[in-house]
GROMACS .gro file of N, CA and C in nm:
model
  258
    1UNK      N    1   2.396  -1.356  -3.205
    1UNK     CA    2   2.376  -1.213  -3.193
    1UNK      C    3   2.495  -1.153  -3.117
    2UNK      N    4   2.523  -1.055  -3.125
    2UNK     CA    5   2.613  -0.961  -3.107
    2UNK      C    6   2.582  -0.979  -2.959
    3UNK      N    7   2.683  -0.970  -2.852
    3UNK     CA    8   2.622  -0.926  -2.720
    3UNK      C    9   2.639  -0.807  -2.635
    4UNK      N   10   2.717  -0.731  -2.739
    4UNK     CA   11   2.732  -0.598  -2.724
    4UNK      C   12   2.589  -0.486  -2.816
    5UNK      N   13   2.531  -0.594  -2.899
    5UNK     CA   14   2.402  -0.510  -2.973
    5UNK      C   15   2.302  -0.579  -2.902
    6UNK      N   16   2.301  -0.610  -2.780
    6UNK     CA   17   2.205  -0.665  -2.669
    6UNK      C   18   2.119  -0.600  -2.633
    7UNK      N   19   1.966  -0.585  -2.627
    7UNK     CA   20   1.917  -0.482  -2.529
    7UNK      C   21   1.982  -0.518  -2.372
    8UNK      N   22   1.890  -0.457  -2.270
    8UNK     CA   23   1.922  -0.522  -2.098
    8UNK      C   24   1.807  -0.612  -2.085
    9UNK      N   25   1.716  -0.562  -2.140
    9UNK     CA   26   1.588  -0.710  -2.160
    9UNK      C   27   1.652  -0.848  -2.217
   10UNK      N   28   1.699  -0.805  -2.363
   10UNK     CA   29   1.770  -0.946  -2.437
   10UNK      C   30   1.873  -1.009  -2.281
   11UNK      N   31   1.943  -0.978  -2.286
   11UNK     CA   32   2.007  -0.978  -2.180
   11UNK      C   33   1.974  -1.031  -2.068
   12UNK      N   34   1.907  -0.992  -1.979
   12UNK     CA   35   1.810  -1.072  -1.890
   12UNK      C   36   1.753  -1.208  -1.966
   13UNK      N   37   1.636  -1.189  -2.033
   13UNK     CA   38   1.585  -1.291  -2.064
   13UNK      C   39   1.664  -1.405  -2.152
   14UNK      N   40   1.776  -1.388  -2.177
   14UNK     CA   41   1.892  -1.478  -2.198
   14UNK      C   42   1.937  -1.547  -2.050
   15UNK      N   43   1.947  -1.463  -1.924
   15UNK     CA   44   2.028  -1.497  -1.872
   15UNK      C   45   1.920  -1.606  -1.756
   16UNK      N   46   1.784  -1.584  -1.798
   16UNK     CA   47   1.712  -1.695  -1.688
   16UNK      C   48   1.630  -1.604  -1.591
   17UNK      N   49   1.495  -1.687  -1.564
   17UNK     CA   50   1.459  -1.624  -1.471
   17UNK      C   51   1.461  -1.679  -1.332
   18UNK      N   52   1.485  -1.799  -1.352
   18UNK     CA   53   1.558  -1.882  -1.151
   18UNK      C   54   1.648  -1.790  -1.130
   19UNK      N   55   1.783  -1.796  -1.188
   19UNK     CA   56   1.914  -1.723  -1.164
   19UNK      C   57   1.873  -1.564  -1.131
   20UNK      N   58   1.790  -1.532  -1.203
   20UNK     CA   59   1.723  -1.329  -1.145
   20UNK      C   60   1.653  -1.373  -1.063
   21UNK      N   61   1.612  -1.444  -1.011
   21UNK     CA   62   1.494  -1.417  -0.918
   21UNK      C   63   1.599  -1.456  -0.758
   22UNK      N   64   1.683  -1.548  -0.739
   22UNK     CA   65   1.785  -1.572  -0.671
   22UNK      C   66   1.894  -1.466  -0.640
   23UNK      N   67   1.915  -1.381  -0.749
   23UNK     CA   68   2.011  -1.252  -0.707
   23UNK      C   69   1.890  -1.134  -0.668
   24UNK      N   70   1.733  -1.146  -0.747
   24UNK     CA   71   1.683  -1.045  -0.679
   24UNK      C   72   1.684  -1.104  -0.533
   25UNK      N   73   1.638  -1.215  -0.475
   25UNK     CA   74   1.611  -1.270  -0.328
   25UNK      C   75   1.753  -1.214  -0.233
   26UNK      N   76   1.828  -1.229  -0.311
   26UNK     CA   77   1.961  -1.187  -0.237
   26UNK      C   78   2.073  -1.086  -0.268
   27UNK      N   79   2.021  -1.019  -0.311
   27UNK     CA   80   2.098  -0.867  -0.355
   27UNK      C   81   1.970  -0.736  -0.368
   28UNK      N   82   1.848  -0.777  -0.364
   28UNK     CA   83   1.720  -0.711  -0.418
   28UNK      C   84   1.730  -0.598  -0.313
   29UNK      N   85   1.634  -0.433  -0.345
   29UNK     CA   86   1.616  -0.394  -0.263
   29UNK      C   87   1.541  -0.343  -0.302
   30UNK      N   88   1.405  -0.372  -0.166
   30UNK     CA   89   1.270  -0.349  -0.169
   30UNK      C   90   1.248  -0.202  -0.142
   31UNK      N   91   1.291  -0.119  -0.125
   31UNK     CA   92   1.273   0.017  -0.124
   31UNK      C   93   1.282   0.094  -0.275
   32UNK      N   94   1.388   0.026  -0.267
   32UNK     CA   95   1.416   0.093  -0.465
   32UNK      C   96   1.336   0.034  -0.528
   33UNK      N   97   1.286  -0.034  -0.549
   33UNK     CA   98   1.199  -0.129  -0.626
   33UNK      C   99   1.057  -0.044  -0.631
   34UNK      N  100   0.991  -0.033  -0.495
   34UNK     CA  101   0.891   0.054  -0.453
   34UNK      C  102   0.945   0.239  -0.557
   35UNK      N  103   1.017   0.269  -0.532
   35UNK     CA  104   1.014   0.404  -0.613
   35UNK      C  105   0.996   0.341  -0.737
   36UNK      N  106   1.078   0.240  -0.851
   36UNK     CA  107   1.061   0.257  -0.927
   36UNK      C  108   0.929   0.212  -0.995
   37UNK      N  109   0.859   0.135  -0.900
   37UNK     CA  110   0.750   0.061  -0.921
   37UNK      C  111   0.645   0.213  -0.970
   38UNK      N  112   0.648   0.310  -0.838
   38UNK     CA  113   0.571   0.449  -0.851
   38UNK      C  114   0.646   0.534  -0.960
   39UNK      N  115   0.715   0.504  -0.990
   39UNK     CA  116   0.738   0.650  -1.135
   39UNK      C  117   0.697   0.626  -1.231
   40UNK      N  118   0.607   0.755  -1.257
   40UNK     CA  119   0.531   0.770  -1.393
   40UNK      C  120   0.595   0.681  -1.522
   41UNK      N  121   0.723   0.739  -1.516
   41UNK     CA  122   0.775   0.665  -1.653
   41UNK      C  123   0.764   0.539  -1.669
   42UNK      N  124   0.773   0.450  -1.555
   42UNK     CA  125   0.749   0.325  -1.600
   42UNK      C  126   0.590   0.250  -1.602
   43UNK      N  127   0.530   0.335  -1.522
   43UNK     CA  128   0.312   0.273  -1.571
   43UNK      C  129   0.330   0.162  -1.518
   44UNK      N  130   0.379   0.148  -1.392
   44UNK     CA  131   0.378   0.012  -1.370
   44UNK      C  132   0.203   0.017  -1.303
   45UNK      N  133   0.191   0.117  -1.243
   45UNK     CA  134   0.075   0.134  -1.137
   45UNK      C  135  -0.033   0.197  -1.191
   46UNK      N  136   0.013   0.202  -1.333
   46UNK     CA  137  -0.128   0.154  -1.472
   46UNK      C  138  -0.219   0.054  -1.440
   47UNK      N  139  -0.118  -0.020  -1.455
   47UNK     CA  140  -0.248  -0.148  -1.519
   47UNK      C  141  -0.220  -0.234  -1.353
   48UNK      N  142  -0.151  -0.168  -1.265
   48UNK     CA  143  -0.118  -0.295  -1.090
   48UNK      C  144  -0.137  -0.189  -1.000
   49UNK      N  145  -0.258  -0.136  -1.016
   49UNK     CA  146  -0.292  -0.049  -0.841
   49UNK      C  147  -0.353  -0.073  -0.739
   50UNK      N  148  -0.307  -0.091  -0.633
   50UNK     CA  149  -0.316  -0.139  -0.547
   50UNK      C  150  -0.515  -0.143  -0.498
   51UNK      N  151  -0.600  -0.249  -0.479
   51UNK     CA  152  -0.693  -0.218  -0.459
   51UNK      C  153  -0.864  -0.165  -0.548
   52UNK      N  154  -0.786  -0.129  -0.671
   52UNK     CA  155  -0.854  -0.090  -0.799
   52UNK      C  156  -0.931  -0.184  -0.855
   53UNK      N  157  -1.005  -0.142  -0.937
   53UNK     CA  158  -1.116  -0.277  -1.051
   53UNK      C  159  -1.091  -0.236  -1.156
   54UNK      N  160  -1.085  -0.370  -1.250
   54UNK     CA  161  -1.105  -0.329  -1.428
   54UNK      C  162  -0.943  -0.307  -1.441
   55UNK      N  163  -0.839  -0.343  -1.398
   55UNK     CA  164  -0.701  -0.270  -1.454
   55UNK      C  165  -0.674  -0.373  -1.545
   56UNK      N  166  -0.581  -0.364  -1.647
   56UNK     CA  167  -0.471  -0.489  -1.678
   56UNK      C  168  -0.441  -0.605  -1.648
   57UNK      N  169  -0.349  -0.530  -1.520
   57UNK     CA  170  -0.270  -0.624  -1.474
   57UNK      C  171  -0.381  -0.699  -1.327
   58UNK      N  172  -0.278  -0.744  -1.262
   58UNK     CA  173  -0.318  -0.832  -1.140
   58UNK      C  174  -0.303  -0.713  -1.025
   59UNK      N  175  -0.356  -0.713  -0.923
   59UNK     CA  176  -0.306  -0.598  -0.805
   59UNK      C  177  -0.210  -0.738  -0.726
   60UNK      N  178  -0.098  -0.648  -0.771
   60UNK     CA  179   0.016  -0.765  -0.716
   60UNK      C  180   0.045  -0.753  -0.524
   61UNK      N  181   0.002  -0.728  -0.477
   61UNK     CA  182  -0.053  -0.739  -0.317
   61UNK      C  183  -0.148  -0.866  -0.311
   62UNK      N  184  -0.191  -0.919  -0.422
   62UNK     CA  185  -0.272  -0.976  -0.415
   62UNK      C  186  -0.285  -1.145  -0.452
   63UNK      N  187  -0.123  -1.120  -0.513
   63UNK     CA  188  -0.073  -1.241  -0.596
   63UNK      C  189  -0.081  -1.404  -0.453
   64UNK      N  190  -0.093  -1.480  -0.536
   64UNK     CA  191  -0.103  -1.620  -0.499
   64UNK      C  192   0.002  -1.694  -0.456
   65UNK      N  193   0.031  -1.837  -0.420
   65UNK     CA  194   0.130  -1.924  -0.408
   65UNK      C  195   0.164  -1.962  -0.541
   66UNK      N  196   0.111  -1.927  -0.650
   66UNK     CA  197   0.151  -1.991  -0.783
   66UNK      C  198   0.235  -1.913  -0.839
   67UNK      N  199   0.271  -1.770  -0.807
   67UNK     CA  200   0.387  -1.660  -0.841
   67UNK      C  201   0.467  -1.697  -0.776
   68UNK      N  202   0.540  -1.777  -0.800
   68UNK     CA  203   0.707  -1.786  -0.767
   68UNK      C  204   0.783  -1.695  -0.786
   69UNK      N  205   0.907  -1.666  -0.719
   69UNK     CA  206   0.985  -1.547  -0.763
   69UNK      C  207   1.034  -1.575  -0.914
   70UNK      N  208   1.043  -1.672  -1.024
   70UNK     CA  209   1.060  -1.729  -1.114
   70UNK      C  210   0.966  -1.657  -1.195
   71UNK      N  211   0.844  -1.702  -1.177
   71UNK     CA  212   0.712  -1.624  -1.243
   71UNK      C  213   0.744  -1.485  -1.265
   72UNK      N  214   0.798  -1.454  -1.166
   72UNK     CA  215   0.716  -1.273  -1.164
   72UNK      C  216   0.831  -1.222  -1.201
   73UNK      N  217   0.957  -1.279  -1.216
   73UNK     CA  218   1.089  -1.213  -1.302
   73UNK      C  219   1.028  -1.203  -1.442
   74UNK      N  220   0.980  -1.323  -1.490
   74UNK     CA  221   0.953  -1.366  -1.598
   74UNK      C  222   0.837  -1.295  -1.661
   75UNK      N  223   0.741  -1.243  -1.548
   75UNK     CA  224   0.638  -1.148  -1.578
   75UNK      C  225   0.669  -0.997  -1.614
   76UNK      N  226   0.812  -1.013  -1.550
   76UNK     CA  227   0.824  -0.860  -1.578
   76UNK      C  228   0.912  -0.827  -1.682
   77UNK      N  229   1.022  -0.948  -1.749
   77UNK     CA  230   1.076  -0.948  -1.877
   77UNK      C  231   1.004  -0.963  -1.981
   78UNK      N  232   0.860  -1.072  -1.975
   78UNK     CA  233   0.818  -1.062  -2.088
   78UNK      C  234   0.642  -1.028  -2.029
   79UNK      N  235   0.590  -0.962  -1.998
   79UNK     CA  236   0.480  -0.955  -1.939
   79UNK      C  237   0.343  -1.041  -1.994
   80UNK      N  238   0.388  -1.056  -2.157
   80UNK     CA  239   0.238  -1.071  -2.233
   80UNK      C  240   0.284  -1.229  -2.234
   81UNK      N  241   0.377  -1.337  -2.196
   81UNK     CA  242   0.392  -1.463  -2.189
   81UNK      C  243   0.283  -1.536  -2.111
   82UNK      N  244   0.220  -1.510  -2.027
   82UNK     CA  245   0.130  -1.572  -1.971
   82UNK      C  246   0.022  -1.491  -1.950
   83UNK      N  247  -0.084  -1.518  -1.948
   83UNK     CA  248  -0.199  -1.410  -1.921
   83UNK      C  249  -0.318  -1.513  -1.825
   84UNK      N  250  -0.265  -1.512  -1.730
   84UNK     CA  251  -0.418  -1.594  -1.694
   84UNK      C  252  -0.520  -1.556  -1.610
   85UNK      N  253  -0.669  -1.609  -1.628
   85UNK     CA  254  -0.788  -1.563  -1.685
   85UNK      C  255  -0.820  -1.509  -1.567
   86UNK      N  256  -0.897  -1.415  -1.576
   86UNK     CA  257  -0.940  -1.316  -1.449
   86UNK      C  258  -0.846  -1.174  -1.437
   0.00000   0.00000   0.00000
C-alpha cells in the first residue's frame, strides 16, 4: 500500500501498539488527552462515562491490571478487537 494513501489509523496500527504505548508513557500528555477525551466530536464519553450503567464501553476509571498500556492503545485503534464480557 501506498504510505502516502495511509489513513493516521492505518498508520498507527502498522506501527504497533508496545512502541505507542511507550511514546504515549513518555511524550503523552494527560491534560490534552482529557479535552480530547470530552469533545463532543469524538463520543468518547458515549459509550465511557465516568460512573454510569448500561454504556458500551467500560468506565475506564475503572479498568483492571489486565489493561496494559499495550491493550488500551490497541483499544483505541481498533476498539471492536476485543470485547470482553460484562
Amino acid at each position: 500500500m501506498n504510505v502516502a494513501a495511509q489513513t493516521l489509523s492505518e498508520s498507527l496500527i502498522q506501527e504497533g501498539a508496545a512502541p505507542l504505548a511507550v511514546a504515549a508513557r513518555e511524550q503523552g500528555d494527560a491534560v490534552r488527552g482529557a479535552i480530547l477525551f470530552s469533545q463532543q466530536k469524538l463520543n468518547c464519553v458515549k459509550c465511557h462515562q465516568s460512573g454510569a450503567a448500561d454504556l458500551l464501553g467500560p468506565d475506564l476509571n475503572l479498568l483492571d491490571q489486565s489493561a496494559t498500556d499495550s491493550y488500551i492503545v490497541e483499544s483505541l485503534l481498533m476498539p471492536s478487537k476485543v470485547i470482553k464480557k460484562g
